[in-house]
PDB file of C-alpha atoms in Angstrom:
ATOM      1  CA  MET A   1      40.788  69.698  80.341  1.00 55.00           C
ATOM      2  CA  SER A   2      44.457  69.470  79.392  1.00 75.00           C
ATOM      3  CA  ILE A   3      45.792  71.999  76.671  1.00 90.00           C
ATOM      4  CA  GLY A   4      48.193  70.867  73.976  1.00 93.00           C
ATOM      5  CA  VAL A   5      51.178  72.863  73.533  1.00 95.00           C
ATOM      6  CA  TYR A   6      52.773  72.811  70.052  1.00 93.00           C
ATOM      7  CA  ILE A   7      56.434  73.621  69.432  1.00 96.00           C
ATOM      8  CA  PRO A   8      57.122  73.246  65.876  1.00 93.00           C
ATOM      9  CA  GLU A   9      60.581  73.099  66.114  1.00 94.00           C
ATOM     10  CA  TYR A  10      60.977  70.509  68.948  1.00 95.00           C
ATOM     11  CA  VAL A  11      60.658  66.701  68.715  1.00 84.00           C
ATOM     12  CA  GLN A  12      57.876  65.621  66.804  1.00 78.00           C
ATOM     13  CA  ASP A  13      56.999  62.247  68.279  1.00 86.00           C
ATOM     14  CA  CYS A  14      55.704  63.602  71.774  1.00 91.00           C
ATOM     15  CA  GLU A  15      52.648  64.935  73.081  1.00 95.00           C
ATOM     16  CA  LEU A  16      53.283  68.107  75.101  1.00 97.00           C
ATOM     17  CA  VAL A  17      50.682  69.456  77.617  1.00 97.00           C
ATOM     18  CA  ALA A  18      50.387  72.821  79.061  1.00 97.00           C
ATOM     19  CA  SER A  19      50.972  72.592  82.880  1.00 97.00           C
ATOM     20  CA  GLU A  20      51.146  75.956  84.355  1.00 97.00           C
ATOM     21  CA  ASP A  21      48.306  74.491  86.734  1.00 96.00           C
ATOM     22  CA  LEU A  22      50.953  72.685  88.472  1.00 97.00           C
ATOM     23  CA  ALA A  23      52.237  76.060  90.208  1.00 97.00           C
ATOM     24  CA  ARG A  24      49.554  76.145  92.368  1.00 96.00           C
ATOM     25  CA  ASP A  25      51.044  73.166  94.268  1.00 98.00           C
ATOM     26  CA  PRO A  26      53.973  73.802  96.639  1.00 98.00           C
ATOM     27  CA  ALA A  27      54.791  70.025  96.252  1.00 98.00           C
ATOM     28  CA  PHE A  28      55.485  71.069  92.163  1.00 98.00           C
ATOM     29  CA  TRP A  29      58.236  73.589  93.290  1.00 98.00           C
ATOM     30  CA  LEU A  30      59.640  71.208  95.976  1.00 98.00           C
ATOM     31  CA  ALA A  31      59.994  68.499  93.166  1.00 98.00           C
ATOM     32  CA  HIS A  32      61.101  70.993  90.920  1.00 98.00           C
ATOM     33  CA  VAL A  33      64.070  72.295  92.493  1.00 98.00           C
ATOM     34  CA  LEU A  34      64.995  69.158  93.946  1.00 98.00           C
ATOM     35  CA  LEU A  35      64.951  67.046  91.056  1.00 97.00           C
ATOM     36  CA  THR A  36      67.008  69.643  88.625  1.00 97.00           C
ATOM     37  CA  MET A  37      69.114  71.172  91.414  1.00 97.00           C
ATOM     38  CA  GLY A  38      69.192  69.040  94.555  1.00 94.00           C
ATOM     39  CA  ASP A  39      68.276  65.696  95.924  1.00 95.00           C
ATOM     40  CA  PRO A  40      65.160  64.269  95.181  1.00 95.00           C
ATOM     41  CA  GLY A  41      65.312  61.887  97.885  1.00 95.00           C
ATOM     42  CA  GLU A  42      65.031  64.599 100.752  1.00 95.00           C
ATOM     43  CA  PRO A  43      62.420  64.363 103.081  1.00 97.00           C
ATOM     44  CA  ALA A  44      59.481  66.807 101.869  1.00 98.00           C
ATOM     45  CA  GLU A  45      57.779  67.217 105.813  1.00 97.00           C
ATOM     46  CA  PRO A  46      60.802  69.690 106.514  1.00 97.00           C
ATOM     47  CA  TYR A  47      59.852  72.217 103.546  1.00 98.00           C
ATOM     48  CA  GLY A  48      56.002  72.174 104.576  1.00 98.00           C
ATOM     49  CA  VAL A  49      54.906  69.656 101.843  1.00 98.00           C
ATOM     50  CA  ASP A  50      53.264  66.829 102.229  1.00 98.00           C
ATOM     51  CA  THR A  51      55.222  63.448 101.835  1.00 98.00           C
ATOM     52  CA  SER A  52      52.566  61.733  99.756  1.00 98.00           C
ATOM     53  CA  ALA A  53      51.943  64.883  97.508  1.00 98.00           C
ATOM     54  CA  TYR A  54      55.730  65.215  97.015  1.00 98.00           C
ATOM     55  CA  GLU A  55      55.923  61.620  95.713  1.00 98.00           C
ATOM     56  CA  GLU A  56      52.751  61.723  93.421  1.00 98.00           C
ATOM     57  CA  MET A  57      54.331  64.978  92.061  1.00 98.00           C
ATOM     58  CA  VAL A  58      57.551  63.435  91.458  1.00 98.00           C
ATOM     59  CA  ASP A  59      55.946  60.220  89.661  1.00 97.00           C
ATOM     60  CA  ARG A  60      53.914  62.646  87.694  1.00 97.00           C
ATOM     61  CA  LEU A  61      56.761  64.799  86.258  1.00 98.00           C
ATOM     62  CA  GLY A  62      58.793  61.622  85.284  1.00 97.00           C
ATOM     63  CA  ASP A  63      55.955  59.541  84.013  1.00 97.00           C
ATOM     64  CA  PRO A  64      56.825  58.159  80.388  1.00 95.00           C
ATOM     65  CA  GLU A  65      53.428  56.962  79.850  1.00 95.00           C
ATOM     66  CA  GLN A  66      51.897  60.640  80.077  1.00 96.00           C
ATOM     67  CA  PRO A  67      52.102  63.848  78.095  1.00 96.00           C
ATOM     68  CA  TRP A  68      55.184  65.931  78.669  1.00 97.00           C
ATOM     69  CA  PRO A  69      54.594  68.774  81.006  1.00 98.00           C
ATOM     70  CA  VAL A  70      55.435  72.076  79.699  1.00 98.00           C
ATOM     71  CA  LEU A  71      55.686  75.284  81.599  1.00 98.00           C
ATOM     72  CA  ARG A  72      55.953  78.692  79.892  1.00 97.00           C
ATOM     73  CA  VAL A  73      57.224  81.977  80.609  1.00 97.00           C
ATOM     74  CA  CYS A  74      56.401  84.816  77.901  1.00 95.00           C
ATOM     75  CA  PHE A  75      58.503  88.193  78.018  1.00 94.00           C
ATOM     76  CA  ASP A  76      59.259  91.083  75.898  1.00 92.00           C
ATOM     77  CA  GLY A  77      59.001  91.301  72.329  1.00 92.00           C
ATOM     78  CA  GLY A  78      56.977  87.996  71.729  1.00 93.00           C
ATOM     79  CA  HIS A  79      59.532  85.676  72.941  1.00 95.00           C
ATOM     80  CA  THR A  80      58.912  82.485  75.163  1.00 96.00           C
ATOM     81  CA  VAL A  81      60.994  80.324  77.298  1.00 97.00           C
ATOM     82  CA  TYR A  82      59.614  76.513  77.547  1.00 98.00           C
ATOM     83  CA  ALA A  83      60.632  74.331  80.454  1.00 98.00           C
ATOM     84  CA  VAL A  84      59.884  70.808  79.049  1.00 98.00           C
ATOM     85  CA  TYR A  85      59.902  67.424  81.250  1.00 98.00           C
ATOM     86  CA  ALA A  86      61.088  65.379  78.545  1.00 97.00           C
ATOM     87  CA  ASN A  87      60.212  61.747  79.575  1.00 96.00           C
ATOM     88  CA  TRP A  88      61.807  59.025  77.390  1.00 93.00           C
ATOM     89  CA  ASP A  89      61.523  55.492  78.521  1.00 91.00           C
ATOM     90  CA  ASP A  90      65.105  55.150  79.443  1.00 90.00           C
ATOM     91  CA  GLN A  91      65.635  58.678  80.809  1.00 92.00           C
ATOM     92  CA  ASN A  92      64.364  62.063  82.115  1.00 95.00           C
ATOM     93  CA  ASN A  93      65.324  65.595  81.364  1.00 96.00           C
ATOM     94  CA  VAL A  94      64.049  68.706  81.678  1.00 98.00           C
ATOM     95  CA  ASP A  95      64.683  70.863  78.516  1.00 98.00           C
ATOM     96  CA  TYR A  96      64.599  74.994  78.752  1.00 98.00           C
ATOM     97  CA  LEU A  97      64.195  76.229  75.160  1.00 97.00           C
ATOM     98  CA  ILE A  98      63.682  79.856  73.715  1.00 98.00           C
ATOM     99  CA  ARG A  99      61.437  80.837  70.828  1.00 97.00           C
ATOM    100  CA  HIS A 100      59.936  83.473  68.499  1.00 97.00           C
ATOM    101  CA  PRO A 101      57.625  82.686  66.231  1.00 95.00           C
ATOM    102  CA  LYS A 102      59.471  84.448  63.326  1.00 96.00           C
ATOM    103  CA  TRP A 103      62.473  82.476  63.892  1.00 97.00           C
ATOM    104  CA  GLY A 104      62.150  79.300  62.513  1.00 94.00           C
ATOM    105  CA  ARG A 105      64.658  77.846  64.901  1.00 96.00           C
ATOM    106  CA  LEU A 106      64.809  77.253  68.757  1.00 97.00           C
ATOM    107  CA  GLY A 107      67.515  78.590  71.044  1.00 97.00           C
ATOM    108  CA  PHE A 108      68.679  75.964  73.474  1.00 97.00           C
ATOM    109  CA  LEU A 109      69.124  77.357  77.050  1.00 98.00           C
ATOM    110  CA  GLY A 110      70.308  74.101  78.733  1.00 98.00           C
ATOM    111  CA  GLN A 111      69.234  70.861  80.208  1.00 97.00           C
ATOM    112  CA  CYS A 112      68.910  69.344  83.523  1.00 97.00           C
ATOM    113  CA  GLY A 113      68.783  65.402  83.755  1.00 92.00           C
ATOM    114  CA  ALA A 114      71.045  62.772  82.270  1.00 86.00           C
ATOM    115  CA  ASP A 115      72.141  64.782  79.595  1.00 85.00           C
ATOM    116  CA  GLU A 116      72.985  67.997  81.905  1.00 93.00           C
ATOM    117  CA  ALA A 117      74.122  71.161  79.860  1.00 96.00           C
ATOM    118  CA  GLY A 118      74.457  74.609  81.305  1.00 96.00           C
ATOM    119  CA  PRO A 119      74.094  77.292  82.661  1.00 98.00           C
ATOM    120  CA  GLY A 120      72.005  78.822  80.263  1.00 98.00           C
ATOM    121  CA  LEU A 121      71.297  81.998  82.490  1.00 98.00           C
ATOM    122  CA  SER A 122      72.882  84.816  83.934  1.00 97.00           C
ATOM    123  CA  TRP A 123      71.618  86.401  86.981  1.00 97.00           C
ATOM    124  CA  THR A 124      70.435  89.527  85.339  1.00 95.00           C
ATOM    125  CA  GLU A 125      68.710  87.559  82.582  1.00 97.00           C
ATOM    126  CA  LEU A 126      66.953  85.444  85.192  1.00 97.00           C
ATOM    127  CA  LEU A 127      65.865  88.386  87.107  1.00 96.00           C
ATOM    128  CA  THR A 128      64.698  90.321  83.918  1.00 96.00           C
ATOM    129  CA  LEU A 129      62.692  87.247  82.957  1.00 96.00           C
ATOM    130  CA  ALA A 130      61.241  86.589  86.456  1.00 96.00           C
ATOM    131  CA  THR A 131      59.865  90.344  86.057  1.00 93.00           C
ATOM    132  CA  SER A 132      58.957  90.540  82.861  1.00 89.00           C
ATOM    133  CA  THR A 133      55.428  89.504  83.093  1.00 73.00           C
ATOM    134  CA  GLN A 134      53.318  89.862  80.179  1.00 70.00           C
ATOM    135  CA  GLU A 135      49.555  90.212  80.789  1.00 64.00           C
ATOM    136  CA  GLY A 136      47.202  88.090  79.117  1.00 65.00           C
ATOM    137  CA  THR A 137      49.559  85.904  77.542  1.00 70.00           C
ATOM    138  CA  GLU A 138      49.871  82.331  78.280  1.00 88.00           C
ATOM    139  CA  GLY A 139      52.181  80.673  80.763  1.00 95.00           C
ATOM    140  CA  LEU A 140      53.298  81.746  84.439  1.00 96.00           C
ATOM    141  CA  THR A 141      52.471  85.526  85.354  1.00 94.00           C
ATOM    142  CA  ASN A 142      53.785  85.493  89.278  1.00 95.00           C
ATOM    143  CA  PRO A 143      57.545  86.901  89.188  1.00 95.00           C
ATOM    144  CA  SER A 144      58.304  84.168  92.022  1.00 96.00           C
ATOM    145  CA  GLU A 145      56.761  81.234  90.040  1.00 97.00           C
ATOM    146  CA  ARG A 146      58.771  82.223  86.995  1.00 97.00           C
ATOM    147  CA  LEU A 147      62.139  82.682  88.822  1.00 98.00           C
ATOM    148  CA  LEU A 148      62.040  79.327  90.352  1.00 98.00           C
ATOM    149  CA  LEU A 149      60.963  77.589  87.229  1.00 98.00           C
ATOM    150  CA  LEU A 150      63.966  78.919  85.621  1.00 98.00           C
ATOM    151  CA  LEU A 151      66.280  78.914  88.310  1.00 98.00           C
ATOM    152  CA  PRO A 152      68.228  75.644  87.166  1.00 98.00           C
ATOM    153  CA  MET A 153      69.600  77.462  84.081  1.00 98.00           C
ATOM    154  CA  LEU A 154      71.328  79.989  86.603  1.00 98.00           C
ATOM    155  CA  GLY A 155      74.999  80.032  86.616  1.00 97.00           C
ATOM    156  CA  ASP A 156      76.823  83.295  87.464  1.00 97.00           C
ATOM    157  CA  ALA A 157      80.240  84.344  88.864  1.00 95.00           C
ATOM    158  CA  ASP A 158      79.024  88.158  89.492  1.00 93.00           C
ATOM    159  CA  MET A 159      75.888  87.251  91.632  1.00 92.00           C
ATOM    160  CA  PRO A 160      74.933  89.871  93.992  1.00 93.00           C
ATOM    161  CA  GLY A 161      74.661  89.422  97.808  1.00 92.00           C
ATOM    162  CA  GLU A 162      71.034  89.210  98.010  1.00 94.00           C
ATOM    163  CA  ALA A 163      70.609  86.323  95.339  1.00 96.00           C
ATOM    164  CA  CYS A 164      70.115  83.776  98.310  1.00 96.00           C
ATOM    165  CA  ASP A 165      67.570  86.214  99.818  1.00 96.00           C
ATOM    166  CA  THR A 166      65.551  86.422  96.404  1.00 96.00           C
ATOM    167  CA  VAL A 167      65.479  83.064  95.824  1.00 97.00           C
ATOM    168  CA  ALA A 168      64.319  82.373  99.519  1.00 97.00           C
ATOM    169  CA  ARG A 169      61.692  84.684  99.295  1.00 97.00           C
ATOM    170  CA  ALA A 170      60.544  83.088  95.765  1.00 97.00           C
ATOM    171  CA  LEU A 171      60.771  79.779  97.588  1.00 98.00           C
ATOM    172  CA  SER A 172      58.247  81.091 100.366  1.00 97.00           C
ATOM    173  CA  HIS A 173      55.949  82.690  98.157  1.00 97.00           C
ATOM    174  CA  CYS A 174      55.462  79.288  96.302  1.00 98.00           C
ATOM    175  CA  GLY A 175      54.560  77.620  99.605  1.00 98.00           C
ATOM    176  CA  ILE A 176      57.677  76.252 101.012  1.00 98.00           C
ATOM    177  CA  ARG A 177      57.796  76.577 104.647  1.00 97.00           C
ATOM    178  CA  ALA A 178      59.232  80.027 105.471  1.00 96.00           C
ATOM    179  CA  GLU A 179      61.712  78.952 108.007  1.00 96.00           C
ATOM    180  CA  ALA A 180      63.346  76.376 105.657  1.00 97.00           C
ATOM    181  CA  ALA A 181      63.402  78.761 102.502  1.00 98.00           C
ATOM    182  CA  SER A 182      66.713  80.128 103.326  1.00 97.00           C
ATOM    183  CA  ASP A 183      68.742  77.248 103.829  1.00 97.00           C
ATOM    184  CA  LEU A 184      67.176  75.579 100.736  1.00 97.00           C
ATOM    185  CA  ALA A 185      67.764  78.718  98.540  1.00 98.00           C
ATOM    186  CA  ALA A 186      71.772  78.340 100.041  1.00 96.00           C
ATOM    187  CA  VAL A 187      71.942  74.657  99.001  1.00 96.00           C
ATOM    188  CA  LEU A 188      70.317  75.326  95.503  1.00 97.00           C
ATOM    189  CA  LEU A 189      72.631  78.142  94.797  1.00 96.00           C
ATOM    190  CA  GLY A 190      75.750  76.134  96.310  1.00 92.00           C
ATOM    191  CA  GLU A 191      79.155  77.841  96.995  1.00 87.00           C
ATOM    192  CA  GLN A 192      79.882  80.638  94.482  1.00 83.00           C
ATOM    193  CA  ASP A 193      83.154  80.915  93.095  1.00 83.00           C
ATOM    194  CA  PRO A 194      83.795  84.558  91.764  1.00 83.00           C
ATOM    195  CA  ALA A 195      87.344  83.573  90.427  1.00 84.00           C
ATOM    196  CA  ASN A 196      86.331  80.575  88.594  1.00 87.00           C
ATOM    197  CA  GLY A 197      82.715  80.819  87.827  1.00 91.00           C
ATOM    198  CA  PRO A 198      80.486  81.194  84.682  1.00 96.00           C
ATOM    199  CA  ARG A 199      80.923  84.717  83.298  1.00 96.00           C
ATOM    200  CA  TRP A 200      78.985  86.464  80.376  1.00 96.00           C
ATOM    201  CA  THR A 201      80.429  89.103  77.962  1.00 94.00           C
ATOM    202  CA  PRO A 202      78.782  89.983  74.499  1.00 90.00           C
ATOM    203  CA  THR A 203      81.106  89.287  71.567  1.00 86.00           C
ATOM    204  CA  GLY A 204      81.761  91.130  68.713  1.00 84.00           C
ATOM    205  CA  ASP A 205      79.820  89.119  66.530  1.00 84.00           C
ATOM    206  CA  SER A 206      76.374  89.554  68.719  1.00 90.00           C
ATOM    207  CA  PRO A 207      74.741  91.596  71.161  1.00 94.00           C
ATOM    208  CA  ILE A 208      73.720  88.598  73.056  1.00 95.00           C
ATOM    209  CA  ALA A 209      76.000  87.652  75.694  1.00 95.00           C
ATOM    210  CA  VAL A 210      77.998  84.150  75.853  1.00 97.00           C
ATOM    211  CA  CYS A 211      78.961  82.031  78.808  1.00 97.00           C
ATOM    212  CA  SER A 212      82.675  81.260  79.644  1.00 96.00           C
ATOM    213  CA  SER A 213      81.482  77.609  80.918  1.00 96.00           C
ATOM    214  CA  PRO A 214      82.686  74.945  78.567  1.00 95.00           C
ATOM    215  CA  TYR A 215      79.281  73.180  79.511  1.00 95.00           C
ATOM    216  CA  SER A 216      77.115  75.885  78.345  1.00 97.00           C
ATOM    217  CA  PRO A 217      75.057  75.846  75.185  1.00 97.00           C
ATOM    218  CA  ARG A 218      75.629  79.434  75.059  1.00 97.00           C
ATOM    219  CA  GLN A 219      79.120  79.393  74.675  1.00 96.00           C
ATOM    220  CA  VAL A 220      77.698  80.659  71.126  1.00 94.00           C
ATOM    221  CA  PRO A 221      75.320  83.308  70.918  1.00 94.00           C
ATOM    222  CA  LEU A 222      71.805  82.054  71.591  1.00 95.00           C
ATOM    223  CA  ALA A 223      69.632  80.945  68.766  1.00 95.00           C
ATOM    224  CA  LEU A 224      72.650  81.194  66.410  1.00 92.00           C
ATOM    225  CA  GLY A 225      71.558  82.172  62.698  1.00 94.00           C
ATOM    226  CA  ILE A 226      68.699  84.546  63.737  1.00 96.00           C
ATOM    227  CA  THR A 227      68.713  88.177  62.123  1.00 96.00           C
ATOM    228  CA  PRO A 228      70.838  90.991  63.390  1.00 95.00           C
ATOM    229  CA  ASP A 229      67.570  92.923  64.239  1.00 97.00           C
ATOM    230  CA  GLN A 230      66.087  89.488  65.829  1.00 97.00           C
ATOM    231  CA  ALA A 231      69.374  89.054  67.999  1.00 96.00           C
ATOM    232  CA  GLN A 232      69.086  92.663  69.287  1.00 96.00           C
ATOM    233  CA  ALA A 233      65.267  92.498  70.224  1.00 96.00           C
ATOM    234  CA  LEU A 234      66.241  89.349  72.318  1.00 97.00           C
ATOM    235  CA  ALA A 235      69.551  90.700  73.870  1.00 96.00           C
ATOM    236  CA  THR A 236      67.280  94.028  75.052  1.00 94.00           C
ATOM    237  CA  ALA A 237      64.394  91.614  76.241  1.00 95.00           C
ATOM    238  CA  LEU A 238      66.870  89.295  78.211  1.00 95.00           C
ATOM    239  CA  SER A 239      68.790  91.980  80.046  1.00 89.00           C
ATOM    240  CA  SER A 240      67.102  95.163  79.676  1.00 78.00           C
ATOM    241  CA  PRO A 241      65.843  96.360  83.379  1.00 71.00           C
ATOM    242  CA  VAL A 242      62.057  95.743  83.549  1.00 58.00           C
ATOM    243  CA  PRO A 243      59.811  98.788  84.351  1.00 55.00           C
ATOM    244  CA  GLY A 244      58.402  98.142  87.779  1.00 48.00           C
ATOM    245  CA  GLN A 245      61.353  95.530  88.765  1.00 50.00           C
ATOM    246  CA  GLU A 246      62.025  97.291  91.845  1.00 55.00           C
ATOM    247  CA  GLU A 247      58.304  97.445  92.614  1.00 48.00           C
ATOM    248  CA  VAL A 248      57.627  93.714  92.218  1.00 51.00           C
ATOM    249  CA  MET A 249      60.897  92.865  94.123  1.00 56.00           C
ATOM    250  CA  GLU A 250      59.670  95.062  97.159  1.00 56.00           C
ATOM    251  CA  TYR A 251      56.381  93.240  96.800  1.00 52.00           C
ATOM    252  CA  GLN A 252      57.918  89.919  97.100  1.00 57.00           C
ATOM    253  CA  ARG A 253      60.319  90.896 100.155  1.00 58.00           C
ATOM    254  CA  ASN A 254      56.845  92.088 101.969  1.00 58.00           C
ATOM    255  CA  GLU A 255      55.302  88.920 101.516  1.00 55.00           C
ATOM    256  CA  HIS A 256      58.073  87.091 102.367  1.00 50.00           C
ATOM    257  CA  SER A 257      58.250  88.831 105.671  1.00 55.00           C
ATOM    258  CA  ALA A 258      54.365  88.537 106.448  1.00 52.00           C
ATOM    259  CA  GLY A 259      54.909  84.980 106.055  1.00 52.00           C
ATOM    260  CA  ARG A 260      57.627  84.365 108.496  1.00 49.00           C
ATOM    261  CA  ARG A 261      55.752  86.434 110.797  1.00 44.00           C
ATOM    262  CA  SER A 262      52.549  84.275 110.672  1.00 45.00           C
TER     263      SER A 262
END
């Protein structure tokens, strides 16, 4: 049975449905990254995904006649990131929002689609959110799934050398053929531009980092207007190392290696 999702500060004339069950299907992950970061017309078979399953998933994710799929990432301090497949009759977008029940407003990370806006996350923030799993909460709890869901929001001139391998391992863990995962990860991340790429720095007005890109909603502090204490709690939750983060990444590396050997 489908479970509705209510986001009080979001669009009110649409029906939202919890769709974390899609994460069990490799066709979803291939569709997600190609729709938001790549070429959805690419053949699916080289990635180990059945063509018909992939095409059905693409149709489902963009169907304006169906409730809008929502996937959630809950993290420290009671915060939640929502990825909403917003399917209007004339356009399709994926909206990325962050919310806390005490804010009374949303923070806008960015959007993929006709009205593209981003980036919305630094590499440090992406990795923190991926590994900051909350037991017993709603949404995705697997670090690889969380990383891939949020990957379209990534933009950072200071990404580490192992970023491509980390994304490749996540793709493999989520069902993409291991032999194809590294090439796909490289395509998704694109050419890095350390000199002119997006940079993330806190300002004197807020502890939450802002982005240098003119296309990023985070040129201003995220969730502008929340209290100083709320801003500090969000900044800490977004960027503080997660206990056990290295263990999580090591487990992911071992899983990827086992997949390549099999």
